[in-house]
mmCIF file of C-alpha atoms and ligand atoms in Angstrom:
data_model
loop_
_atom_site.group_PDB
_atom_site.id
_atom_site.type_symbol
_atom_site.label_atom_id
_atom_site.label_comp_id
_atom_site.label_asym_id
_atom_site.label_seq_id
_atom_site.Cartn_x
_atom_site.Cartn_y
_atom_site.Cartn_z
ATOM 1 C CA UNK A 1 0.182 -0.309 0.041
ATOM 2 C CA UNK A 2 2.823 2.317 0.737
ATOM 3 C CA UNK A 3 4.353 1.008 -2.190
ATOM 4 C CA UNK A 4 1.816 2.019 -3.882
ATOM 5 C CA UNK A 5 1.255 5.691 -2.669
ATOM 6 C CA UNK A 6 5.061 6.081 -3.382
ATOM 7 C CA UNK A 7 5.038 4.897 -7.168
ATOM 8 C CA UNK A 8 1.852 7.571 -7.873
ATOM 9 C CA UNK A 9 3.932 10.285 -6.134
ATOM 10 C CA UNK A 10 7.120 9.435 -8.591
ATOM 11 C CA UNK A 11 5.042 9.097 -11.481
ATOM 12 C CA UNK A 12 2.554 12.182 -11.145
ATOM 13 C CA UNK A 13 5.654 14.200 -10.641
ATOM 14 C CA UNK A 14 7.781 12.921 -13.693
ATOM 15 C CA UNK A 15 4.204 13.364 -15.661
ATOM 16 C CA UNK A 16 4.054 17.212 -14.522
ATOM 17 C CA UNK A 17 7.704 17.853 -15.319
ATOM 18 C CA UNK A 18 6.044 16.970 -19.060
ATOM 19 C CA UNK A 19 3.459 19.388 -18.310
ATOM 20 C CA UNK A 20 3.686 22.211 -21.116
ATOM 21 C CA UNK A 21 0.456 23.971 -21.285
ATOM 22 C CA UNK A 22 -2.615 24.989 -19.278
ATOM 23 C CA UNK A 23 -4.681 22.119 -21.259
ATOM 24 C CA UNK A 24 -1.477 19.446 -20.220
ATOM 25 C CA UNK A 25 -2.069 20.633 -16.564
ATOM 26 C CA UNK A 26 -5.972 20.063 -17.031
ATOM 27 C CA UNK A 27 -5.264 16.456 -17.929
ATOM 28 C CA UNK A 28 -2.825 16.004 -15.975
ATOM 29 C CA UNK A 29 -4.937 16.728 -12.936
ATOM 30 C CA UNK A 30 -7.322 14.606 -13.823
ATOM 31 C CA UNK A 31 -5.464 11.595 -14.002
ATOM 32 C CA UNK A 32 -3.580 12.456 -10.958
ATOM 33 C CA UNK A 33 -4.743 14.804 -8.320
ATOM 34 C CA UNK A 34 -8.663 14.940 -9.522
ATOM 35 C CA UNK A 35 -11.692 13.506 -7.573
ATOM 36 C CA UNK A 36 -11.287 10.283 -9.778
ATOM 37 C CA UNK A 37 -7.652 10.500 -10.256
ATOM 38 C CA UNK A 38 -5.288 7.653 -9.248
ATOM 39 C CA UNK A 39 -4.286 9.169 -5.625
ATOM 40 C CA UNK A 40 -7.766 9.413 -4.822
ATOM 41 C CA UNK A 41 -8.298 5.642 -6.060
ATOM 42 C CA UNK A 42 -5.322 4.789 -3.493
ATOM 43 C CA UNK A 43 -6.997 6.182 -0.717
ATOM 44 C CA UNK A 44 -9.830 4.154 -1.238
ATOM 45 C CA UNK A 45 -7.696 1.039 0.046
ATOM 46 C CA UNK A 46 -7.247 2.459 3.332
ATOM 47 C CA UNK A 47 -10.315 0.499 4.433
ATOM 48 C CA UNK A 48 -8.146 -2.532 3.798
ATOM 49 C CA UNK A 49 -5.274 -1.466 6.124
ATOM 50 C CA UNK A 50 -4.669 -2.603 9.523
ATOM 51 C CA UNK A 51 -6.314 0.107 11.720
ATOM 52 C CA UNK A 52 -3.086 0.895 13.463
ATOM 53 C CA UNK A 53 -1.468 1.682 10.012
ATOM 54 C CA UNK A 54 -4.149 3.853 9.144
ATOM 55 C CA UNK A 55 -2.758 7.088 10.374
ATOM 56 C CA UNK A 56 0.916 6.583 9.096
ATOM 57 C CA UNK A 57 -1.227 6.289 5.540
ATOM 58 C CA UNK A 58 -3.036 9.202 6.098
ATOM 59 C CA UNK A 59 -0.090 11.228 6.621
ATOM 60 C CA UNK A 60 1.565 10.052 3.874
ATOM 61 C CA UNK A 61 -1.324 10.342 1.688
ATOM 62 C CA UNK A 62 -1.644 14.263 3.115
ATOM 63 C CA UNK A 63 1.914 14.902 2.536
ATOM 64 C CA UNK A 64 1.773 13.471 -1.128
ATOM 65 C CA UNK A 65 -1.126 15.527 -1.665
ATOM 66 C CA UNK A 66 0.025 18.929 -0.721
ATOM 67 C CA UNK A 67 3.275 18.432 -2.282
ATOM 68 C CA UNK A 68 1.599 17.687 -5.654
ATOM 69 C CA UNK A 69 -0.828 20.292 -5.367
ATOM 70 C CA UNK A 70 2.200 22.831 -4.243
ATOM 71 C CA UNK A 71 4.035 21.882 -7.383
ATOM 72 C CA UNK A 72 0.909 21.860 -9.667
ATOM 73 C CA UNK A 73 -0.031 25.678 -8.257
ATOM 74 C CA UNK A 74 3.757 26.809 -9.109
ATOM 75 C CA UNK A 75 3.328 25.363 -12.411
ATOM 76 C CA UNK A 76 0.055 26.779 -13.290
ATOM 77 C CA UNK A 77 0.721 30.256 -12.049
ATOM 78 C CA UNK A 78 4.138 30.182 -14.368
ATOM 79 C CA UNK A 79 2.113 28.566 -17.136
ATOM 80 C CA UNK A 80 -0.818 31.313 -16.946
ATOM 81 C CA UNK A 81 1.798 34.161 -16.953
ATOM 82 C CA UNK A 82 3.396 32.645 -19.939
ATOM 83 C CA UNK A 83 0.013 32.646 -21.845
ATOM 84 C CA UNK A 84 -0.652 36.036 -20.941
ATOM 85 C CA UNK A 85 2.840 37.041 -22.210
ATOM 86 C CA UNK A 86 2.399 35.290 -25.166
ATOM 87 C CA UNK A 87 -0.908 37.123 -25.647
ATOM 88 C CA UNK A 88 0.496 40.451 -25.285
ATOM 89 C CA UNK A 89 3.279 40.068 -27.411
ATOM 90 C CA UNK A 90 0.797 38.797 -30.269
ATOM 91 C CA UNK A 91 -1.388 41.922 -29.802
ATOM 92 C CA UNK A 92 1.591 44.013 -29.283
ATOM 93 C CA UNK A 93 1.611 47.776 -30.991
ATOM 94 C CA UNK A 94 4.579 48.621 -32.810
ATOM 95 C CA UNK A 95 5.642 51.763 -31.443
ATOM 96 C CA UNK A 96 8.147 52.859 -33.657
ATOM 97 C CA UNK A 97 6.063 52.493 -36.608
ATOM 98 C CA UNK A 98 5.352 56.690 -37.667
ATOM 99 C CA UNK A 99 1.766 57.346 -36.798
ATOM 100 C CA UNK A 100 -0.938 58.325 -39.202
ATOM 101 C CA UNK A 101 -1.687 61.939 -39.025
ATOM 102 C CA UNK A 102 -5.314 62.951 -38.528
ATOM 103 C CA UNK A 103 -7.006 64.699 -41.553
ATOM 104 C CA UNK A 104 -8.192 67.801 -39.900
ATOM 105 C CA UNK A 105 -9.950 69.106 -42.838
ATOM 106 C CA UNK A 106 -9.862 72.822 -44.112
ATOM 107 C CA UNK A 107 -12.010 75.716 -45.511
ATOM 108 C CA UNK A 108 -13.256 75.222 -49.316
ATOM 109 C CA UNK A 109 -11.144 77.429 -51.247
ATOM 110 C CA UNK A 110 -14.445 79.418 -52.201
ATOM 111 C CA UNK A 111 -15.173 79.895 -48.733
ATOM 112 C CA UNK A 112 -11.093 80.928 -48.262
ATOM 113 C CA UNK A 113 -11.433 83.295 -51.383
ATOM 114 C CA UNK A 114 -15.349 84.746 -49.977
ATOM 115 C CA UNK A 115 -13.666 85.627 -46.610
ATOM 116 C CA UNK A 116 -10.649 87.051 -47.935
ATOM 117 C CA UNK A 117 -12.746 89.401 -50.243
ATOM 118 C CA UNK A 118 -15.210 90.046 -47.103
ATOM 119 C CA UNK A 119 -12.225 90.819 -44.977
ATOM 120 C CA UNK A 120 -10.992 93.479 -47.650
ATOM 121 C CA UNK A 121 -14.237 95.087 -47.809
ATOM 122 C CA UNK A 122 -15.208 95.280 -44.236
ATOM 123 C CA UNK A 123 -11.617 96.965 -43.663
ATOM 124 C CA UNK A 124 -13.173 99.588 -46.201
ATOM 125 C CA UNK A 125 -16.405 99.704 -43.670
ATOM 126 C CA UNK A 126 -18.946 97.321 -45.704
ATOM 127 C CA UNK A 127 -21.076 95.494 -44.029
ATOM 128 C CA UNK A 128 -21.794 91.755 -45.061
ATOM 129 C CA UNK A 129 -25.752 91.296 -45.958
ATOM 130 C CA UNK A 130 -27.152 87.763 -46.765
ATOM 131 C CA UNK A 131 -29.998 87.420 -49.361
ATOM 132 C CA UNK A 132 -32.278 84.414 -50.817
ATOM 133 C CA UNK A 133 -30.951 82.322 -53.106
ATOM 134 C CA UNK A 134 -34.658 81.403 -54.313
ATOM 135 C CA UNK A 135 -36.148 84.777 -55.802
ATOM 136 C CA UNK A 136 -39.439 86.094 -57.359
ATOM 137 C CA UNK A 137 -38.748 87.265 -61.219
ATOM 138 C CA UNK A 138 -39.579 90.833 -60.085
ATOM 139 C CA UNK A 139 -36.251 91.089 -58.197
ATOM 140 C CA UNK A 140 -34.065 89.376 -60.197
ATOM 141 C CA UNK A 141 -35.129 91.305 -63.129
ATOM 142 C CA UNK A 142 -37.805 93.558 -62.922
ATOM 143 C CA UNK A 143 -36.666 95.888 -60.147
ATOM 144 C CA UNK A 144 -33.486 95.877 -61.911
ATOM 145 C CA UNK A 145 -34.773 97.436 -65.000
ATOM 146 C CA UNK A 146 -35.296 94.728 -67.095
ATOM 147 C CA UNK A 147 -39.175 94.084 -67.759
ATOM 148 C CA UNK A 148 -40.504 90.807 -69.158
ATOM 149 C CA UNK A 149 -39.117 90.387 -73.053
ATOM 150 C CA UNK A 150 -36.258 92.897 -71.970
ATOM 151 C CA UNK A 151 -33.417 91.218 -74.514
ATOM 152 C CA UNK A 152 -30.888 92.082 -71.601
ATOM 153 C CA UNK A 153 -32.516 88.957 -69.962
ATOM 154 C CA UNK A 154 -30.386 86.837 -72.099
ATOM 155 C CA UNK A 155 -27.308 87.429 -70.423
ATOM 156 C CA UNK A 156 -28.693 85.289 -67.524
ATOM 157 C CA UNK A 157 -30.171 81.797 -68.360
ATOM 158 C CA UNK A 158 -32.739 81.023 -65.450
ATOM 159 C CA UNK A 159 -33.742 78.091 -63.731
ATOM 160 C CA UNK A 160 -37.840 78.640 -62.962
ATOM 161 C CA UNK A 161 -38.984 76.997 -59.833
ATOM 162 C CA UNK A 162 -42.568 75.853 -59.993
ATOM 163 C CA UNK A 163 -44.930 78.017 -57.959
ATOM 164 C CA UNK A 164 -48.725 77.999 -57.317
ATOM 165 C CA UNK A 165 -49.015 81.594 -58.177
ATOM 166 C CA UNK A 166 -49.247 82.017 -61.869
ATOM 167 C CA UNK A 167 -49.036 85.903 -61.570
ATOM 168 C CA UNK A 168 -45.476 85.590 -60.194
ATOM 169 C CA UNK A 169 -42.348 83.632 -61.457
ATOM 170 C CA UNK A 170 -40.194 82.372 -58.901
ATOM 171 C CA UNK A 171 -36.134 81.627 -60.063
ATOM 172 C CA UNK A 172 -33.112 80.978 -58.628
ATOM 173 C CA UNK A 173 -31.412 84.053 -58.241
ATOM 174 C CA UNK A 174 -28.710 84.688 -61.905
ATOM 175 C CA UNK A 175 -26.690 86.894 -59.623
ATOM 176 C CA UNK A 176 -26.555 88.591 -56.505
ATOM 177 C CA UNK A 177 -27.737 91.852 -57.547
ATOM 178 C CA UNK A 178 -31.331 91.315 -56.408
ATOM 179 C CA UNK A 179 -30.109 91.550 -53.160
ATOM 180 C CA UNK A 180 -29.629 95.395 -54.027
ATOM 181 C CA UNK A 181 -33.470 96.093 -54.030
ATOM 182 C CA UNK A 182 -33.984 93.947 -50.757
ATOM 183 C CA UNK A 183 -30.901 95.717 -48.904
ATOM 184 C CA UNK A 184 -32.386 99.422 -50.345
ATOM 185 C CA UNK A 185 -35.683 98.450 -49.197
ATOM 186 C CA UNK A 186 -34.623 97.841 -45.805
ATOM 187 C CA UNK A 187 -32.423 100.008 -45.341
ATOM 188 C CA UNK A 188 -34.119 103.495 -46.907
ATOM 189 C CA UNK A 189 -33.638 106.239 -46.151
ATOM 190 C CA UNK A 190 -30.077 105.583 -44.604
ATOM 191 C CA UNK A 191 -26.855 105.455 -46.813
ATOM 192 C CA UNK A 192 -25.778 102.041 -47.327
ATOM 193 C CA UNK A 193 -22.466 100.465 -47.639
ATOM 194 C CA UNK A 194 -22.338 96.793 -47.861
ATOM 195 C CA UNK A 195 -21.655 93.579 -49.719
ATOM 196 C CA UNK A 196 -24.016 90.230 -50.389
ATOM 197 C CA UNK A 197 -22.012 86.857 -50.842
ATOM 198 C CA UNK A 198 -23.926 84.442 -51.786
ATOM 199 C CA UNK A 199 -24.753 81.399 -54.385
ATOM 200 C CA UNK A 200 -26.003 81.824 -57.625
ATOM 201 C CA UNK A 201 -27.320 79.624 -60.475
ATOM 202 C CA UNK A 202 -27.382 79.529 -64.338
ATOM 203 C CA UNK A 203 -29.361 77.080 -66.428
ATOM 204 C CA UNK A 204 -26.338 76.828 -68.747
ATOM 205 C CA UNK A 205 -24.001 73.660 -70.324
ATOM 206 C CA UNK A 206 -22.073 72.784 -67.826
ATOM 207 C CA UNK A 207 -18.481 73.051 -69.019
ATOM 208 C CA UNK A 208 -14.670 74.330 -67.964
ATOM 209 C CA UNK A 209 -16.145 77.570 -67.759
ATOM 210 C CA UNK A 210 -18.838 77.623 -66.054
ATOM 211 C CA UNK A 211 -21.325 75.945 -63.443
ATOM 212 C CA UNK A 212 -24.520 75.778 -62.930
ATOM 213 C CA UNK A 213 -24.071 77.008 -59.526
ATOM 214 C CA UNK A 214 -21.264 79.633 -58.336
ATOM 215 C CA UNK A 215 -20.622 82.308 -55.887
ATOM 216 C CA UNK A 216 -20.995 86.235 -56.556
ATOM 217 C CA UNK A 217 -19.778 89.078 -54.184
ATOM 218 C CA UNK A 218 -22.264 91.870 -54.719
ATOM 219 C CA UNK A 219 -21.133 95.565 -53.249
ATOM 220 C CA UNK A 220 -23.664 98.282 -53.055
ATOM 221 C CA UNK A 221 -23.218 101.735 -51.751
ATOM 222 C CA UNK A 222 -25.389 104.515 -51.821
ATOM 223 C CA UNK A 223 -25.019 107.987 -50.236
ATOM 224 C CA UNK A 224 -25.191 111.729 -51.326
ATOM 225 C CA UNK A 225 -22.528 113.084 -53.876
ATOM 226 C CA UNK A 226 -21.258 109.328 -54.311
ATOM 227 C CA UNK A 227 -19.422 109.257 -57.958
ATOM 228 C CA UNK A 228 -17.496 107.507 -60.531
ATOM 229 C CA UNK A 229 -14.056 108.446 -58.451
ATOM 230 C CA UNK A 230 -15.456 106.446 -55.516
ATOM 231 C CA UNK A 231 -16.067 103.445 -57.500
ATOM 232 C CA UNK A 232 -13.011 103.621 -58.971
ATOM 233 C CA UNK A 233 -11.077 104.141 -55.830
ATOM 234 C CA UNK A 234 -12.634 101.566 -53.715
ATOM 235 C CA UNK A 235 -12.183 98.469 -56.837
ATOM 236 C CA UNK A 236 -8.613 99.857 -57.657
ATOM 237 C CA UNK A 237 -7.877 99.579 -53.535
ATOM 238 C CA UNK A 238 -9.607 96.293 -53.483
ATOM 239 C CA UNK A 239 -7.673 95.011 -56.622
ATOM 240 C CA UNK A 240 -4.345 95.910 -54.954
ATOM 241 C CA UNK A 241 -5.395 94.169 -51.606
ATOM 242 C CA UNK A 242 -7.025 91.162 -53.288
ATOM 243 C CA UNK A 243 -3.880 90.649 -55.345
ATOM 244 C CA UNK A 244 -0.778 92.564 -55.711
ATOM 245 C CA UNK A 245 -0.066 96.197 -54.313
ATOM 246 C CA UNK A 246 1.248 97.926 -57.419
ATOM 247 C CA UNK A 247 -1.514 95.914 -59.610
ATOM 248 C CA UNK A 248 -2.713 98.054 -62.789
ATOM 249 C CA UNK A 249 -6.433 98.277 -63.210
ATOM 250 C CA UNK A 250 -8.293 99.093 -66.295
ATOM 251 C CA UNK A 251 -11.587 99.800 -66.407
ATOM 252 C CA UNK A 252 -13.767 98.901 -69.420
ATOM 253 C CA UNK A 253 -17.071 100.610 -70.991
ATOM 254 C CA UNK A 254 -19.900 97.641 -70.578
ATOM 255 C CA UNK A 255 -23.216 97.296 -70.274
ATOM 256 C CA UNK A 256 -25.529 96.384 -67.598
ATOM 257 C CA UNK A 257 -29.376 97.062 -67.209
ATOM 258 C CA UNK A 258 -29.304 98.224 -63.573
ATOM 259 C CA UNK A 259 -26.325 100.461 -63.641
ATOM 260 C CA UNK A 260 -25.315 103.647 -65.944
ATOM 261 C CA UNK A 261 -22.569 103.800 -66.914
ATOM 262 C CA UNK A 262 -21.421 100.114 -66.635
ATOM 263 C CA UNK A 263 -17.971 99.459 -66.504
ATOM 264 C CA UNK A 264 -15.830 95.952 -66.605
ATOM 265 C CA UNK A 265 -12.659 95.921 -64.124
ATOM 266 C CA UNK A 266 -9.538 94.110 -65.391
ATOM 267 C CA UNK A 267 -6.209 93.886 -63.786
ATOM 268 C CA UNK A 268 -3.032 93.746 -65.855
ATOM 269 C CA UNK A 269 -2.104 89.773 -65.649
ATOM 270 C CA UNK A 270 -0.015 88.903 -63.061
ATOM 271 C CA UNK A 271 1.046 85.608 -64.660
ATOM 272 C CA UNK A 272 2.973 87.754 -67.440
ATOM 273 C CA UNK A 273 3.069 90.989 -66.526
ATOM 274 C CA UNK A 274 0.861 92.422 -69.129
ATOM 275 C CA UNK A 275 2.704 90.822 -71.614
ATOM 276 C CA UNK A 276 0.317 88.209 -73.066
ATOM 277 C CA UNK A 277 -0.004 84.657 -72.245
ATOM 278 C CA UNK A 278 -2.531 81.500 -72.040
ATOM 279 C CA UNK A 279 -4.130 82.765 -68.698
ATOM 280 C CA UNK A 280 -5.194 86.301 -70.045
ATOM 281 C CA UNK A 281 -5.434 84.894 -73.854
ATOM 282 C CA UNK A 282 -2.435 86.985 -75.007
ATOM 283 C CA UNK A 283 -4.372 90.414 -74.048
ATOM 284 C CA UNK A 284 -2.119 90.874 -71.037
ATOM 285 C CA UNK A 285 -5.254 91.809 -68.981
ATOM 286 C CA UNK A 286 -7.726 89.627 -66.577
ATOM 287 C CA UNK A 287 -11.355 90.702 -66.346
ATOM 288 C CA UNK A 288 -12.361 90.444 -62.465
ATOM 289 C CA UNK A 289 -15.530 91.909 -62.153
ATOM 290 C CA UNK A 290 -18.595 93.841 -63.685
ATOM 291 C CA UNK A 291 -19.467 97.380 -62.213
ATOM 292 C CA UNK A 292 -21.545 100.885 -62.576
ATOM 293 C CA UNK A 293 -23.403 103.827 -61.026
ATOM 294 C CA UNK A 294 -26.690 102.368 -59.612
ATOM 295 C CA UNK A 295 -29.468 103.110 -62.486
ATOM 296 C CA UNK A 296 -32.149 105.677 -61.488
ATOM 297 C CA UNK A 297 -34.674 103.196 -62.219
ATOM 298 C CA UNK A 298 -33.057 100.848 -59.489
ATOM 299 C CA UNK A 299 -32.424 103.731 -56.994
ATOM 300 C CA UNK A 300 -36.252 104.607 -57.188
ATOM 301 C CA UNK A 301 -37.310 100.701 -57.052
ATOM 302 C CA UNK A 302 -35.391 100.914 -53.853
ATOM 303 C CA UNK A 303 -36.843 104.119 -52.419
ATOM 304 C CA UNK A 304 -34.132 106.401 -52.901
ATOM 305 C CA UNK A 305 -34.685 109.607 -55.136
ATOM 306 C CA UNK A 306 -32.217 109.645 -57.799
ATOM 307 C CA UNK A 307 -32.294 113.637 -57.296
ATOM 308 C CA UNK A 308 -30.738 113.357 -54.199
ATOM 309 C CA UNK A 309 -29.169 110.159 -53.920
ATOM 310 C CA UNK A 310 -26.823 108.070 -56.054
ATOM 311 C CA UNK A 311 -24.361 105.174 -55.594
ATOM 312 C CA UNK A 312 -22.427 102.441 -57.244
ATOM 313 C CA UNK A 313 -22.690 98.375 -57.038
ATOM 314 C CA UNK A 314 -20.626 95.656 -58.458
ATOM 315 C CA UNK A 315 -20.574 91.768 -58.622
ATOM 316 C CA UNK A 316 -17.570 89.561 -58.720
ATOM 317 C CA UNK A 317 -17.251 85.914 -58.696
ATOM 318 C CA UNK A 318 -14.743 84.123 -56.212
ATOM 319 C CA UNK A 319 -14.144 81.279 -58.120
ATOM 320 C CA UNK A 320 -13.555 83.257 -61.280
ATOM 321 C CA UNK A 321 -10.912 85.146 -59.406
ATOM 322 C CA UNK A 322 -9.304 81.713 -57.567
ATOM 323 C CA UNK A 323 -9.036 80.208 -61.013
ATOM 324 C CA UNK A 324 -6.948 83.057 -61.814
ATOM 325 C CA UNK A 325 -4.876 83.262 -59.107
ATOM 326 C CA UNK A 326 -3.702 79.658 -59.143
ATOM 327 C CA UNK A 327 -4.003 78.889 -62.681
ATOM 328 C CA UNK A 328 -7.055 76.346 -62.467
ATOM 329 C CA UNK A 329 -8.313 75.085 -65.713
ATOM 330 C CA UNK A 330 -11.685 74.073 -64.619
ATOM 331 C CA UNK A 331 -14.588 75.392 -62.519
ATOM 332 C CA UNK A 332 -16.021 72.063 -62.242
ATOM 333 C CA UNK A 333 -13.155 71.292 -59.762
ATOM 334 C CA UNK A 334 -15.091 73.614 -57.161
ATOM 335 C CA UNK A 335 -17.813 71.447 -56.742
ATOM 336 C CA UNK A 336 -16.723 68.270 -57.541
ATOM 337 C CA UNK A 337 -15.627 66.946 -54.012
ATOM 338 C CA UNK A 338 -12.600 65.764 -55.184
ATOM 339 C CA UNK A 339 -9.910 65.656 -52.135
ATOM 340 C CA UNK A 340 -6.971 65.486 -54.708
ATOM 341 C CA UNK A 341 -8.259 69.153 -55.558
ATOM 342 C CA UNK A 342 -9.437 70.769 -52.405
ATOM 343 C CA UNK A 343 -6.560 69.591 -50.237
ATOM 344 C CA UNK A 344 -4.208 72.063 -51.956
ATOM 345 C CA UNK A 345 -5.851 74.992 -50.648
ATOM 346 C CA UNK A 346 -4.020 75.016 -47.127
HETATM 347 N N1 LIG B 1 -24.971 91.374 -61.639
HETATM 348 C C1 LIG B 1 -24.231 91.171 -62.525
HETATM 349 C C2 LIG B 1 -23.431 89.807 -63.496
HETATM 350 O O1 LIG B 1 -23.959 88.870 -62.846
HETATM 351 C C3 LIG B 1 -22.601 91.697 -62.526
HETATM 352 C C4 LIG B 1 -22.928 93.153 -61.727
HETATM 353 C C5 LIG B 1 -23.470 93.608 -60.611
HETATM 354 C C6 LIG B 1 -22.638 94.426 -62.652
HETATM 355 C C7 LIG B 1 -23.346 95.255 -59.647
HETATM 356 C C8 LIG B 1 -22.710 95.369 -62.265
HETATM 357 C C9 LIG B 1 -23.120 95.785 -60.925
HETATM 358 O O2 LIG B 1 -22.752 89.881 -64.358
#
C-alpha cells in the first residue's frame, strides 16, 4: 500500500515535468490529483489496512497530496503568466511605426476666397448682408430695370421654380444683384455700404468655364454725392489688396441694365505682367468684375430719390478669381468634391 503511494508520487511528479501548457495541466490533474484520479483511488484502499497503520497512511497520503498540489499551483501560475505574455506579445503595437496624421480638414477654396474678399471690404467699412437664393422674377429682373421680354435677360439663363402663383414667377437667382433691392428697401432712407456674398444659379451647359452653381459677391454703396471716382477708388483698392500692391487696374465700358454707366474691371495679368500669355489669352489683362453707377430706376425701386441719392454697385465671382490666382483650368473642380483638388488649398 505504501509503495503504491510512493509509486504514484514518483509517476505524478515525472508526468508534471512534461506538462507544457494549461491544457496539459488540466489533463494531468484529471489523471493524478482529481476526484477520480490515481491518488484518490489509492486512498480508498485505506479500509483494507490494519487500523494501526491507518494514521501513518493518512499522513503519507496528505503529504503527497500537498506536495503535488503545491507543485501544480506553482506550475499553473507560471503557465498562466507565460500565456498572458504570449497574448500581449501577439497584440503588441509597434510603437516605432510612424503614426498616421489625423486629417483635420480645411476650408473650401471658395470659402477661403469669400472670407478674403469680405475681410478686404470690411476694412473699408462695408457690412456683410445675406440675401435669399430663391427669388421672384420681379426682384431678379424687373426691379433691376429688366421688364419681361427685355433682351438683356438673355445674359442670364434662368432656372424657373414651379410655383402656385401664376402671376409671380419664382427663380433661382441668376446673380446676387436682387439683393441690392432688398437692402435698399430695408435700409432706406439711410446711406448704404454693404457686400452681399452668396450662391447663384444659371441654366447653362456645365463646362470648364461655367458651372450651374457658383458664388458671387455683390457690392452696393448708396449716399449723397457718390461718384464714379468712389467706384474707381474702392475697386482699385480692392484689387491691390486682393492681388498685388502695385497691380494695374483698367476700367472698360460695358453694359448692365441696372447700372449706368457700366464698366468691366480688369487687372494687369499677374502671370505674364501684361506681355500676353495663355491665362490672359494674349490680352495682358484679366477681367475680375462688373460694376457701374446704380441706375436711377433701380434707385427709385429701392426707395431712393435719384435727384438726391446716387451710388455704385459691383459684382464679382470668387471662383473665377481663385482660378486666375492659382491657374486652375476648370471651374468644375470646385464642386466635384475631389479631395485631391480641395486639399491643395491649406
Ligand atoms: N450682376 C452682374 C452679373 O451677374 C454683375 C454686376 C453687379 C454688374 C453689379 C454691375 C453691378 O453679371
